[in-house]
Amino acid sequence: MGLRELGEFGLIHRIRGRVRPGSGVIQGIGDDCAMTQITPGWTSLSTVDMLIEGIHFDRSYTPPYLLGRKSLSVNVSDIAACGGVPRHVLLGIALPPGIDTPFIDQFMDGFLAVCDEEGVTLIGGDTCSSRGGVVISVTLLGEQRPERVVRRAGARPCDLIVVSGSIGDSAVGLQLLRQGERDPAHPCIARHLDPTPRTRLGLILAGECRVSAMIDISDGLLADLGHILTSSGVGARLDTRAIPLSPLARSEAIRIGIDPLVPPLTGGEDYELLFTLPPSEERSLEPISRELSLPLTVIGSIQEGEGITLTDGDTPISPPRLAAGYDHFREVHL
Ligand code: ADP
Ligand code: MG
């Protein structure tokens, strides 16, 4: 069935029929506003991210199921970066005439699968037609005890800089997709199309570990570390040899003629967590890493001053030819 036959309200009805009741929901889809209850005394965390066809995704190589997953995962990653618990979500979608019902159904399959995995309930949204491409806007609400919320500001000189998992894989995956590779099981492509938000890690770091600042890597290590540094009024030294790039991302980068340092430094969309903590807390990393089966790698330290000094172990090096992460109004990437 096409969207013309289904109509706006038919589509909303179809979405509503698939949503399971969730905790804290007083009124979900169906009224002028959703009504929710947050845990008394906790701070509400709100984040919105838009995904625009042609800017953030290309429908020719993005299966609708994975697009649905990623639309929510990138928002969950922002809540994780504040150490929060994701809870309720609003979904805005604008669809051009060519979109059919299977596209929407598969998109919702992916979106609702991540809702289940993350304990999030869809409580409302907006549905429109589009004269351009597909536009998705996801607003995610989460919460955390006020004293546990972790911000970008808070990094202090001598703090260690730590990153979870491996970074650069997603940018290599994107480059492979742009060059015509289509295997969704290729680990770099999978990382790009279906990133894993580090919700559990964010919660543990906020609760059990004295992390001083945190951000998720959406725009590349240099840009996102830069955000921590400017918010905190400090500088940093980064040991490029310590940056956790997976062996496959390294070999694929070399194969397609990219300096292997460029994807992790400027690529973005890894959705790993980047955080700082005092050196005395370093010993708490090992048990957390073991519990989550997720590497946590110290890649540098916070310094007085400003800016990022790249080093090769001890010696400062000049950066490879880099763009500065993704800036929507400058259109630079890799
Ligand atoms: P209004 O005109 O008051 O904005 P709508 O007709 O747009 O109401 O929406 C009716 C209900 O359906 C609202 O509860 C709204 O939150 C929900 N809704 C609309 N679009 C979506 C969507 N894409 N996903 C989830 N809920 C939606
Ligand atoms: Mg509306």
mmCIF file of C-alpha atoms and ligand atoms in Angstrom:
data_model
loop_
_atom_site.group_PDB
_atom_site.id
_atom_site.type_symbol
_atom_site.label_atom_id
_atom_site.label_comp_id
_atom_site.label_asym_id
_atom_site.label_seq_id
_atom_site.Cartn_x
_atom_site.Cartn_y
_atom_site.Cartn_z
ATOM 1 C CA MET A 1 0.000 0.000 0.000
ATOM 2 C CA GLY A 2 1.234 3.508 -0.815
ATOM 3 C CA LEU A 3 1.233 6.374 1.658
ATOM 4 C CA ARG A 4 -1.514 8.069 -0.376
ATOM 5 C CA GLU A 5 -3.996 5.311 0.513
ATOM 6 C CA LEU A 6 -2.797 5.051 4.120
ATOM 7 C CA GLY A 7 -2.866 8.817 4.770
ATOM 8 C CA GLU A 8 -1.252 10.705 7.657
ATOM 9 C CA PHE A 9 -3.639 9.410 10.299
ATOM 10 C CA GLY A 10 -3.562 5.866 8.928
ATOM 11 C CA LEU A 11 0.227 5.994 9.269
ATOM 12 C CA ILE A 12 0.085 7.359 12.824
ATOM 13 C CA HIS A 13 -2.493 4.668 13.704
ATOM 14 C CA ARG A 14 -0.194 2.018 12.261
ATOM 15 C CA ILE A 15 2.736 3.299 14.331
ATOM 16 C CA ARG A 16 0.610 3.639 17.468
ATOM 17 C CA GLY A 17 -0.581 0.038 17.151
ATOM 18 C CA ARG A 18 3.010 -1.185 17.462
ATOM 19 C CA VAL A 19 4.058 0.723 20.589
ATOM 20 C CA ARG A 20 4.202 -1.225 23.828
ATOM 21 C CA PRO A 21 3.185 0.484 27.079
ATOM 22 C CA GLY A 22 6.192 1.967 28.841
ATOM 23 C CA SER A 23 7.078 3.067 32.337
ATOM 24 C CA GLY A 24 6.447 6.689 33.268
ATOM 25 C CA VAL A 25 4.002 7.199 30.373
ATOM 26 C CA ILE A 26 0.759 8.842 31.521
ATOM 27 C CA GLN A 27 -0.402 9.634 27.963
ATOM 28 C CA GLY A 28 1.407 8.378 24.878
ATOM 29 C CA ILE A 29 0.521 8.853 21.189
ATOM 30 C CA GLY A 30 -3.007 10.258 20.699
ATOM 31 C CA ASP A 31 -3.352 13.589 22.480
ATOM 32 C CA ASP A 32 -1.996 17.072 21.806
ATOM 33 C CA CYS A 33 0.911 16.437 24.162
ATOM 34 C CA ALA A 34 2.450 13.320 25.609
ATOM 35 C CA MET A 35 2.453 13.258 29.401
ATOM 36 C CA THR A 36 5.275 11.600 31.286
ATOM 37 C CA GLN A 37 6.507 11.249 34.833
ATOM 38 C CA ILE A 38 10.213 11.477 35.533
ATOM 39 C CA THR A 39 11.757 10.019 38.678
ATOM 40 C CA PRO A 40 11.228 12.571 41.490
ATOM 41 C CA GLY A 41 14.384 14.574 42.203
ATOM 42 C CA TRP A 42 16.134 13.501 38.989
ATOM 43 C CA THR A 43 17.267 15.882 36.234
ATOM 44 C CA SER A 44 15.574 15.611 32.861
ATOM 45 C CA LEU A 45 17.983 15.264 29.878
ATOM 46 C CA SER A 46 16.723 16.223 26.407
ATOM 47 C CA THR A 47 18.396 15.816 23.039
ATOM 48 C CA VAL A 48 17.356 16.077 19.393
ATOM 49 C CA ASP A 49 19.118 14.929 16.235
ATOM 50 C CA MET A 50 18.016 15.266 12.637
ATOM 51 C CA LEU A 51 18.863 12.855 9.840
ATOM 52 C CA ILE A 52 18.461 14.331 6.387
ATOM 53 C CA GLU A 53 18.570 12.301 3.200
ATOM 54 C CA GLY A 54 21.555 13.383 1.105
ATOM 55 C CA ILE A 55 23.376 14.886 4.110
ATOM 56 C CA HIS A 56 23.353 12.171 6.793
ATOM 57 C CA PHE A 57 22.347 9.136 4.781
ATOM 58 C CA ASP A 58 21.968 7.940 1.238
ATOM 59 C CA ARG A 59 18.882 5.815 0.621
ATOM 60 C CA SER A 60 20.699 3.858 -2.100
ATOM 61 C CA TYR A 61 22.900 2.147 0.469
ATOM 62 C CA THR A 62 21.009 2.557 3.744
ATOM 63 C CA PRO A 63 18.463 -0.224 4.385
ATOM 64 C CA PRO A 64 15.330 1.286 6.048
ATOM 65 C CA TYR A 65 15.643 -1.107 9.010
ATOM 66 C CA LEU A 66 19.152 0.176 9.782
ATOM 67 C CA LEU A 67 18.080 3.778 9.202
ATOM 68 C CA GLY A 68 15.383 3.262 11.849
ATOM 69 C CA ARG A 69 17.952 1.831 14.244
ATOM 70 C CA LYS A 70 20.515 4.566 13.667
ATOM 71 C CA SER A 71 17.908 7.370 14.031
ATOM 72 C CA LEU A 72 17.396 6.346 17.626
ATOM 73 C CA SER A 73 20.899 5.035 18.412
ATOM 74 C CA VAL A 74 22.588 8.390 17.722
ATOM 75 C CA ASN A 75 20.250 10.072 20.199
ATOM 76 C CA VAL A 76 20.737 7.349 22.804
ATOM 77 C CA SER A 77 24.464 8.019 22.423
ATOM 78 C CA ASP A 78 23.946 11.669 23.461
ATOM 79 C CA ILE A 79 22.102 10.580 26.620
ATOM 80 C CA ALA A 80 24.896 8.039 27.287
ATOM 81 C CA ALA A 81 27.466 10.843 26.935
ATOM 82 C CA CYS A 82 25.798 12.626 29.874
ATOM 83 C CA GLY A 83 25.674 9.384 31.844
ATOM 84 C CA GLY A 84 21.875 9.286 31.653
ATOM 85 C CA VAL A 85 19.085 6.727 31.341
ATOM 86 C CA PRO A 86 17.162 7.108 28.037
ATOM 87 C CA ARG A 87 13.377 6.917 28.600
ATOM 88 C CA HIS A 88 10.920 8.548 26.183
ATOM 89 C CA VAL A 89 11.191 9.455 22.528
ATOM 90 C CA LEU A 90 9.363 11.633 19.984
ATOM 91 C CA LEU A 91 9.689 10.874 16.262
ATOM 92 C CA GLY A 92 9.261 13.509 13.543
ATOM 93 C CA ILE A 93 9.237 12.216 9.963
ATOM 94 C CA ALA A 94 8.825 13.970 6.615
ATOM 95 C CA LEU A 95 8.312 11.625 3.672
ATOM 96 C CA PRO A 96 8.426 12.314 -0.085
ATOM 97 C CA PRO A 97 5.685 10.810 -2.302
ATOM 98 C CA GLY A 98 7.871 7.929 -3.549
ATOM 99 C CA ILE A 99 8.068 6.272 -0.106
ATOM 100 C CA ASP A 100 5.956 3.131 0.303
ATOM 101 C CA THR A 101 4.544 1.339 3.331
ATOM 102 C CA PRO A 102 7.262 -1.386 3.464
ATOM 103 C CA PHE A 103 9.875 1.387 3.843
ATOM 104 C CA ILE A 104 7.993 2.797 6.843
ATOM 105 C CA ASP A 105 7.338 -0.631 8.329
ATOM 106 C CA GLN A 106 11.003 -1.610 8.098
ATOM 107 C CA PHE A 107 12.107 1.777 9.412
ATOM 108 C CA MET A 108 9.771 1.306 12.392
ATOM 109 C CA ASP A 109 11.005 -2.304 12.894
ATOM 110 C CA GLY A 110 14.514 -0.898 13.362
ATOM 111 C CA PHE A 111 13.452 2.080 15.450
ATOM 112 C CA LEU A 112 11.286 -0.026 17.778
ATOM 113 C CA ALA A 113 13.987 -2.721 18.077
ATOM 114 C CA VAL A 114 16.342 -0.095 19.546
ATOM 115 C CA CYS A 115 13.456 1.151 21.747
ATOM 116 C CA ASP A 116 13.234 -2.381 23.193
ATOM 117 C CA GLU A 117 16.994 -2.800 23.567
ATOM 118 C CA GLU A 118 17.376 0.529 25.359
ATOM 119 C CA GLY A 119 14.151 0.518 27.413
ATOM 120 C CA VAL A 120 12.784 3.569 25.560
ATOM 121 C CA THR A 121 9.081 4.222 24.803
ATOM 122 C CA LEU A 122 7.807 6.113 21.732
ATOM 123 C CA ILE A 123 5.376 8.701 23.119
ATOM 124 C CA GLY A 124 4.602 10.906 20.119
ATOM 125 C CA GLY A 125 5.893 12.733 17.096
ATOM 126 C CA ASP A 126 4.862 14.471 13.920
ATOM 127 C CA THR A 127 4.282 13.227 10.391
ATOM 128 C CA CYS A 128 4.554 15.407 7.253
ATOM 129 C CA SER A 129 5.038 15.116 3.525
ATOM 130 C CA SER A 130 8.308 16.299 2.007
ATOM 131 C CA ARG A 131 9.062 17.818 -1.399
ATOM 132 C CA GLY A 132 12.722 16.940 -0.927
ATOM 133 C CA GLY A 133 14.109 13.781 0.597
ATOM 134 C CA VAL A 134 13.301 11.858 3.764
ATOM 135 C CA VAL A 135 13.800 13.930 6.930
ATOM 136 C CA ILE A 136 13.865 12.325 10.375
ATOM 137 C CA SER A 137 13.983 14.241 13.639
ATOM 138 C CA VAL A 138 14.245 12.318 16.877
ATOM 139 C CA THR A 139 13.819 13.926 20.301
ATOM 140 C CA LEU A 140 14.944 11.723 23.151
ATOM 141 C CA LEU A 141 14.268 12.392 26.808
ATOM 142 C CA GLY A 142 16.312 10.787 29.534
ATOM 143 C CA GLU A 143 17.110 11.352 33.182
ATOM 144 C CA GLN A 144 19.803 11.028 35.828
ATOM 145 C CA ARG A 145 20.411 12.045 39.421
ATOM 146 C CA PRO A 146 21.668 15.661 39.246
ATOM 147 C CA GLU A 147 24.975 14.857 40.988
ATOM 148 C CA ARG A 148 25.745 12.092 38.491
ATOM 149 C CA VAL A 149 25.163 13.942 35.227
ATOM 150 C CA VAL A 150 28.478 14.268 33.344
ATOM 151 C CA ARG A 151 29.159 17.345 31.216
ATOM 152 C CA ARG A 152 31.679 18.419 28.612
ATOM 153 C CA ALA A 153 33.029 20.963 31.092
ATOM 154 C CA GLY A 154 34.988 19.538 34.025
ATOM 155 C CA ALA A 155 38.280 18.230 32.602
ATOM 156 C CA ARG A 156 41.287 19.308 34.745
ATOM 157 C CA PRO A 157 45.032 19.431 33.988
ATOM 158 C CA CYS A 158 46.644 15.971 34.526
ATOM 159 C CA ASP A 159 43.354 14.117 33.914
ATOM 160 C CA LEU A 160 43.685 11.116 31.614
ATOM 161 C CA ILE A 161 41.822 11.043 28.295
ATOM 162 C CA VAL A 162 40.120 7.717 27.628
ATOM 163 C CA VAL A 163 38.153 6.379 24.658
ATOM 164 C CA SER A 164 35.927 3.296 24.511
ATOM 165 C CA GLY A 165 36.005 0.625 21.783
ATOM 166 C CA SER A 166 37.761 1.438 18.531
ATOM 167 C CA ILE A 167 37.398 4.613 16.493
ATOM 168 C CA GLY A 168 37.742 5.326 12.780
ATOM 169 C CA ASP A 169 35.862 2.205 11.650
ATOM 170 C CA SER A 170 32.700 4.124 10.791
ATOM 171 C CA ALA A 171 34.523 6.672 8.617
ATOM 172 C CA VAL A 172 36.301 3.873 6.760
ATOM 173 C CA GLY A 173 32.905 2.150 6.317
ATOM 174 C CA LEU A 174 31.406 5.353 4.895
ATOM 175 C CA GLN A 175 34.301 5.712 2.488
ATOM 176 C CA LEU A 176 33.828 2.091 1.338
ATOM 177 C CA LEU A 177 30.081 2.698 0.807
ATOM 178 C CA ARG A 178 30.856 5.819 -1.231
ATOM 179 C CA GLN A 179 33.210 3.751 -3.358
ATOM 180 C CA GLY A 180 30.430 1.290 -4.133
ATOM 181 C CA GLU A 181 31.001 -1.480 -1.569
ATOM 182 C CA ARG A 182 27.659 -2.751 -0.327
ATOM 183 C CA ASP A 183 28.275 -5.676 2.041
ATOM 184 C CA PRO A 184 26.373 -4.686 5.226
ATOM 185 C CA ALA A 185 28.265 -7.420 7.106
ATOM 186 C CA HIS A 186 31.648 -5.756 6.474
ATOM 187 C CA PRO A 187 32.551 -4.709 10.045
ATOM 188 C CA CYS A 188 33.424 -1.112 9.066
ATOM 189 C CA ILE A 189 30.236 -0.710 7.016
ATOM 190 C CA ALA A 190 28.206 -2.269 9.854
ATOM 191 C CA ARG A 191 29.738 0.235 12.290
ATOM 192 C CA HIS A 192 28.667 3.074 10.008
ATOM 193 C CA LEU A 193 25.126 1.871 9.315
ATOM 194 C CA ASP A 194 24.329 0.421 12.758
ATOM 195 C CA PRO A 195 26.366 2.094 15.525
ATOM 196 C CA THR A 196 26.085 0.825 19.101
ATOM 197 C CA PRO A 197 25.378 3.508 21.714
ATOM 198 C CA ARG A 198 27.424 2.965 24.897
ATOM 199 C CA THR A 199 24.532 3.416 27.328
ATOM 200 C CA ARG A 200 25.729 0.932 29.950
ATOM 201 C CA LEU A 201 29.234 2.372 29.946
ATOM 202 C CA GLY A 202 27.908 5.927 30.316
ATOM 203 C CA LEU A 203 25.795 4.882 33.291
ATOM 204 C CA ILE A 204 28.650 3.046 35.008
ATOM 205 C CA LEU A 205 31.048 5.944 34.458
ATOM 206 C CA ALA A 206 28.500 8.392 35.869
ATOM 207 C CA GLY A 207 27.786 6.206 38.871
ATOM 208 C CA GLU A 208 30.927 4.369 39.950
ATOM 209 C CA CYS A 209 33.816 6.319 38.554
ATOM 210 C CA ARG A 210 34.850 9.939 39.039
ATOM 211 C CA VAL A 211 34.828 10.944 35.369
ATOM 212 C CA SER A 212 35.346 14.691 35.025
ATOM 213 C CA ALA A 213 34.032 15.269 31.475
ATOM 214 C CA MET A 214 32.458 13.180 28.732
ATOM 215 C CA ILE A 215 31.226 13.405 25.117
ATOM 216 C CA ASP A 216 30.292 10.902 22.424
ATOM 217 C CA ILE A 217 32.368 10.776 19.249
ATOM 218 C CA SER A 218 30.052 11.941 16.503
ATOM 219 C CA ASP A 219 32.273 14.401 14.637
ATOM 220 C CA GLY A 220 35.757 12.845 15.023
ATOM 221 C CA LEU A 221 38.249 12.668 17.885
ATOM 222 C CA LEU A 222 39.841 16.093 17.253
ATOM 223 C CA ALA A 223 36.520 17.936 16.994
ATOM 224 C CA ASP A 224 34.887 16.165 19.940
ATOM 225 C CA LEU A 225 37.937 16.363 22.216
ATOM 226 C CA GLY A 226 38.087 20.021 21.142
ATOM 227 C CA HIS A 227 34.560 20.486 22.547
ATOM 228 C CA ILE A 228 35.642 19.081 25.931
ATOM 229 C CA LEU A 229 38.717 21.330 25.923
ATOM 230 C CA THR A 230 36.908 24.565 25.090
ATOM 231 C CA SER A 231 34.096 23.817 27.557
ATOM 232 C CA SER A 232 36.657 22.986 30.273
ATOM 233 C CA GLY A 233 39.193 25.757 29.447
ATOM 234 C CA VAL A 234 42.150 23.364 29.090
ATOM 235 C CA GLY A 235 44.425 21.804 26.449
ATOM 236 C CA ALA A 236 45.523 18.216 25.720
ATOM 237 C CA ARG A 237 48.338 15.971 24.529
ATOM 238 C CA LEU A 238 47.229 13.014 22.434
ATOM 239 C CA ASP A 239 49.444 10.008 21.777
ATOM 240 C CA THR A 240 48.549 9.019 18.219
ATOM 241 C CA ARG A 241 50.163 5.577 18.749
ATOM 242 C CA ALA A 242 47.610 4.774 21.456
ATOM 243 C CA ILE A 243 44.512 5.585 19.378
ATOM 244 C CA PRO A 244 42.484 2.352 19.144
ATOM 245 C CA LEU A 245 41.986 1.775 15.438
ATOM 246 C CA SER A 246 40.847 -1.740 14.594
ATOM 247 C CA PRO A 247 43.295 -3.789 12.475
ATOM 248 C CA LEU A 248 40.657 -4.091 9.732
ATOM 249 C CA ALA A 249 39.976 -0.327 9.616
ATOM 250 C CA ARG A 250 43.742 0.258 9.423
ATOM 251 C CA SER A 251 44.265 -2.194 6.559
ATOM 252 C CA GLU A 252 41.176 -0.960 4.685
ATOM 253 C CA ALA A 253 42.301 2.675 5.080
ATOM 254 C CA ILE A 254 45.705 1.798 3.634
ATOM 255 C CA ARG A 255 44.082 -0.207 0.804
ATOM 256 C CA ILE A 256 41.938 2.758 -0.265
ATOM 257 C CA GLY A 257 44.809 5.232 0.096
ATOM 258 C CA ILE A 258 43.890 7.091 3.303
ATOM 259 C CA ASP A 259 46.410 7.862 6.092
ATOM 260 C CA PRO A 260 45.144 5.482 8.857
ATOM 261 C CA LEU A 261 45.254 8.345 11.378
ATOM 262 C CA VAL A 262 42.735 10.423 9.439
ATOM 263 C CA PRO A 263 39.556 8.323 9.998
ATOM 264 C CA PRO A 264 39.818 8.229 13.830
ATOM 265 C CA LEU A 265 40.975 11.849 14.115
ATOM 266 C CA THR A 266 38.400 13.427 11.818
ATOM 267 C CA GLY A 267 35.936 10.769 10.671
ATOM 268 C CA GLY A 268 33.261 10.742 13.332
ATOM 269 C CA GLU A 269 30.067 8.691 13.721
ATOM 270 C CA ASP A 270 31.787 6.079 15.877
ATOM 271 C CA TYR A 271 29.493 6.869 18.822
ATOM 272 C CA GLU A 272 32.128 5.690 21.271
ATOM 273 C CA LEU A 273 32.481 7.617 24.538
ATOM 274 C CA LEU A 274 35.424 9.961 25.104
ATOM 275 C CA PHE A 275 35.971 10.920 28.734
ATOM 276 C CA THR A 276 38.495 12.323 31.180
ATOM 277 C CA LEU A 277 39.270 11.234 34.728
ATOM 278 C CA PRO A 278 41.895 11.893 37.415
ATOM 279 C CA PRO A 279 44.926 9.523 37.253
ATOM 280 C CA SER A 280 43.931 8.076 40.661
ATOM 281 C CA GLU A 281 40.801 6.636 38.999
ATOM 282 C CA GLU A 282 42.696 4.796 36.266
ATOM 283 C CA ARG A 283 42.550 1.494 38.138
ATOM 284 C CA SER A 284 38.728 1.461 37.965
ATOM 285 C CA LEU A 285 38.905 1.197 34.162
ATOM 286 C CA GLU A 286 40.100 -2.402 33.972
ATOM 287 C CA PRO A 287 37.145 -4.004 35.826
ATOM 288 C CA ILE A 288 34.630 -1.909 33.883
ATOM 289 C CA SER A 289 36.263 -2.859 30.601
ATOM 290 C CA ARG A 290 36.188 -6.532 31.612
ATOM 291 C CA GLU A 291 32.541 -6.388 32.730
ATOM 292 C CA LEU A 292 31.423 -4.830 29.440
ATOM 293 C CA SER A 293 33.925 -6.676 27.181
ATOM 294 C CA LEU A 294 34.773 -3.258 25.784
ATOM 295 C CA PRO A 295 38.303 -1.845 25.514
ATOM 296 C CA LEU A 296 38.909 1.411 27.410
ATOM 297 C CA THR A 297 42.109 3.013 26.144
ATOM 298 C CA VAL A 298 44.079 5.904 27.645
ATOM 299 C CA ILE A 299 45.082 8.051 24.657
ATOM 300 C CA GLY A 300 46.491 11.163 26.291
ATOM 301 C CA SER A 301 46.233 13.675 29.082
ATOM 302 C CA ILE A 302 44.754 17.078 29.813
ATOM 303 C CA GLN A 303 47.246 19.994 30.013
ATOM 304 C CA GLU A 304 47.139 23.606 31.106
ATOM 305 C CA GLY A 305 46.567 25.957 28.181
ATOM 306 C CA GLU A 306 44.570 25.283 25.078
ATOM 307 C CA GLY A 307 44.506 23.212 21.892
ATOM 308 C CA ILE A 308 45.618 19.672 21.078
ATOM 309 C CA THR A 309 49.272 18.596 20.755
ATOM 310 C CA LEU A 310 49.587 15.372 18.779
ATOM 311 C CA THR A 311 52.530 13.183 19.760
ATOM 312 C CA ASP A 312 54.127 10.001 18.562
ATOM 313 C CA GLY A 313 54.806 8.620 22.031
ATOM 314 C CA ASP A 314 56.907 11.464 23.477
ATOM 315 C CA THR A 315 57.698 13.580 20.419
ATOM 316 C CA PRO A 316 55.222 16.156 19.138
ATOM 317 C CA ILE A 317 54.278 15.521 15.507
ATOM 318 C CA SER A 318 52.565 17.718 12.990
ATOM 319 C CA PRO A 319 49.106 16.450 12.113
ATOM 320 C CA PRO A 320 48.520 14.614 8.841
ATOM 321 C CA ARG A 321 46.593 16.648 6.274
ATOM 322 C CA LEU A 322 43.279 16.823 8.078
ATOM 323 C CA ALA A 323 39.923 18.396 7.808
ATOM 324 C CA ALA A 324 38.498 19.393 11.163
ATOM 325 C CA GLY A 325 35.644 16.891 11.495
ATOM 326 C CA TYR A 326 32.260 17.457 9.971
ATOM 327 C CA ASP A 327 30.941 20.999 9.910
ATOM 328 C CA HIS A 328 27.560 21.270 8.203
ATOM 329 C CA PHE A 329 28.040 24.806 6.990
ATOM 330 C CA ARG A 330 31.560 24.238 5.697
ATOM 331 C CA GLU A 331 30.862 20.772 4.308
ATOM 332 C CA VAL A 332 34.200 19.307 5.250
ATOM 333 C CA HIS A 333 34.624 15.648 5.971
ATOM 334 C CA LEU A 334 37.728 13.440 6.009
HETATM 335 P P1 ADP B 1 -1.230 17.631 16.387
HETATM 336 O O1 ADP B 1 -2.020 18.123 15.214
HETATM 337 O O2 ADP B 1 -1.793 17.969 17.720
HETATM 338 O O3 ADP B 1 0.230 17.923 16.245
HETATM 339 P P2 ADP B 1 -0.971 15.097 15.141
HETATM 340 O O4 ADP B 1 -2.164 14.781 14.346
HETATM 341 O O5 ADP B 1 0.236 15.596 14.458
HETATM 342 O O6 ADP B 1 -1.386 16.044 16.345
HETATM 343 O O7 ADP B 1 -0.556 13.790 15.948
HETATM 344 C C1 ADP B 1 -1.520 13.011 16.611
HETATM 345 C C2 ADP B 1 -0.797 12.146 17.628
HETATM 346 O O8 ADP B 1 0.061 11.265 16.971
HETATM 347 C C3 ADP B 1 0.056 12.952 18.601
HETATM 348 O O9 ADP B 1 -0.006 12.279 19.853
HETATM 349 C C4 ADP B 1 1.438 12.834 18.024
HETATM 350 O O10 ADP B 1 2.416 12.943 19.035
HETATM 351 C C5 ADP B 1 1.384 11.441 17.416
HETATM 352 N N1 ADP B 1 2.284 11.286 16.253
HETATM 353 C C6 ADP B 1 2.253 11.949 15.077
HETATM 354 N N2 ADP B 1 3.213 11.528 14.234
HETATM 355 C C7 ADP B 1 3.892 10.573 14.916
HETATM 356 C C8 ADP B 1 5.023 9.759 14.607
HETATM 357 N N3 ADP B 1 5.685 9.856 13.446
HETATM 358 N N4 ADP B 1 5.448 8.894 15.554
HETATM 359 C C9 ADP B 1 4.824 8.810 16.731
HETATM 360 N N5 ADP B 1 3.748 9.528 17.087
HETATM 361 C C10 ADP B 1 3.286 10.408 16.191
HETATM 362 MG MG MG B 2 1.391 17.286 14.480
#
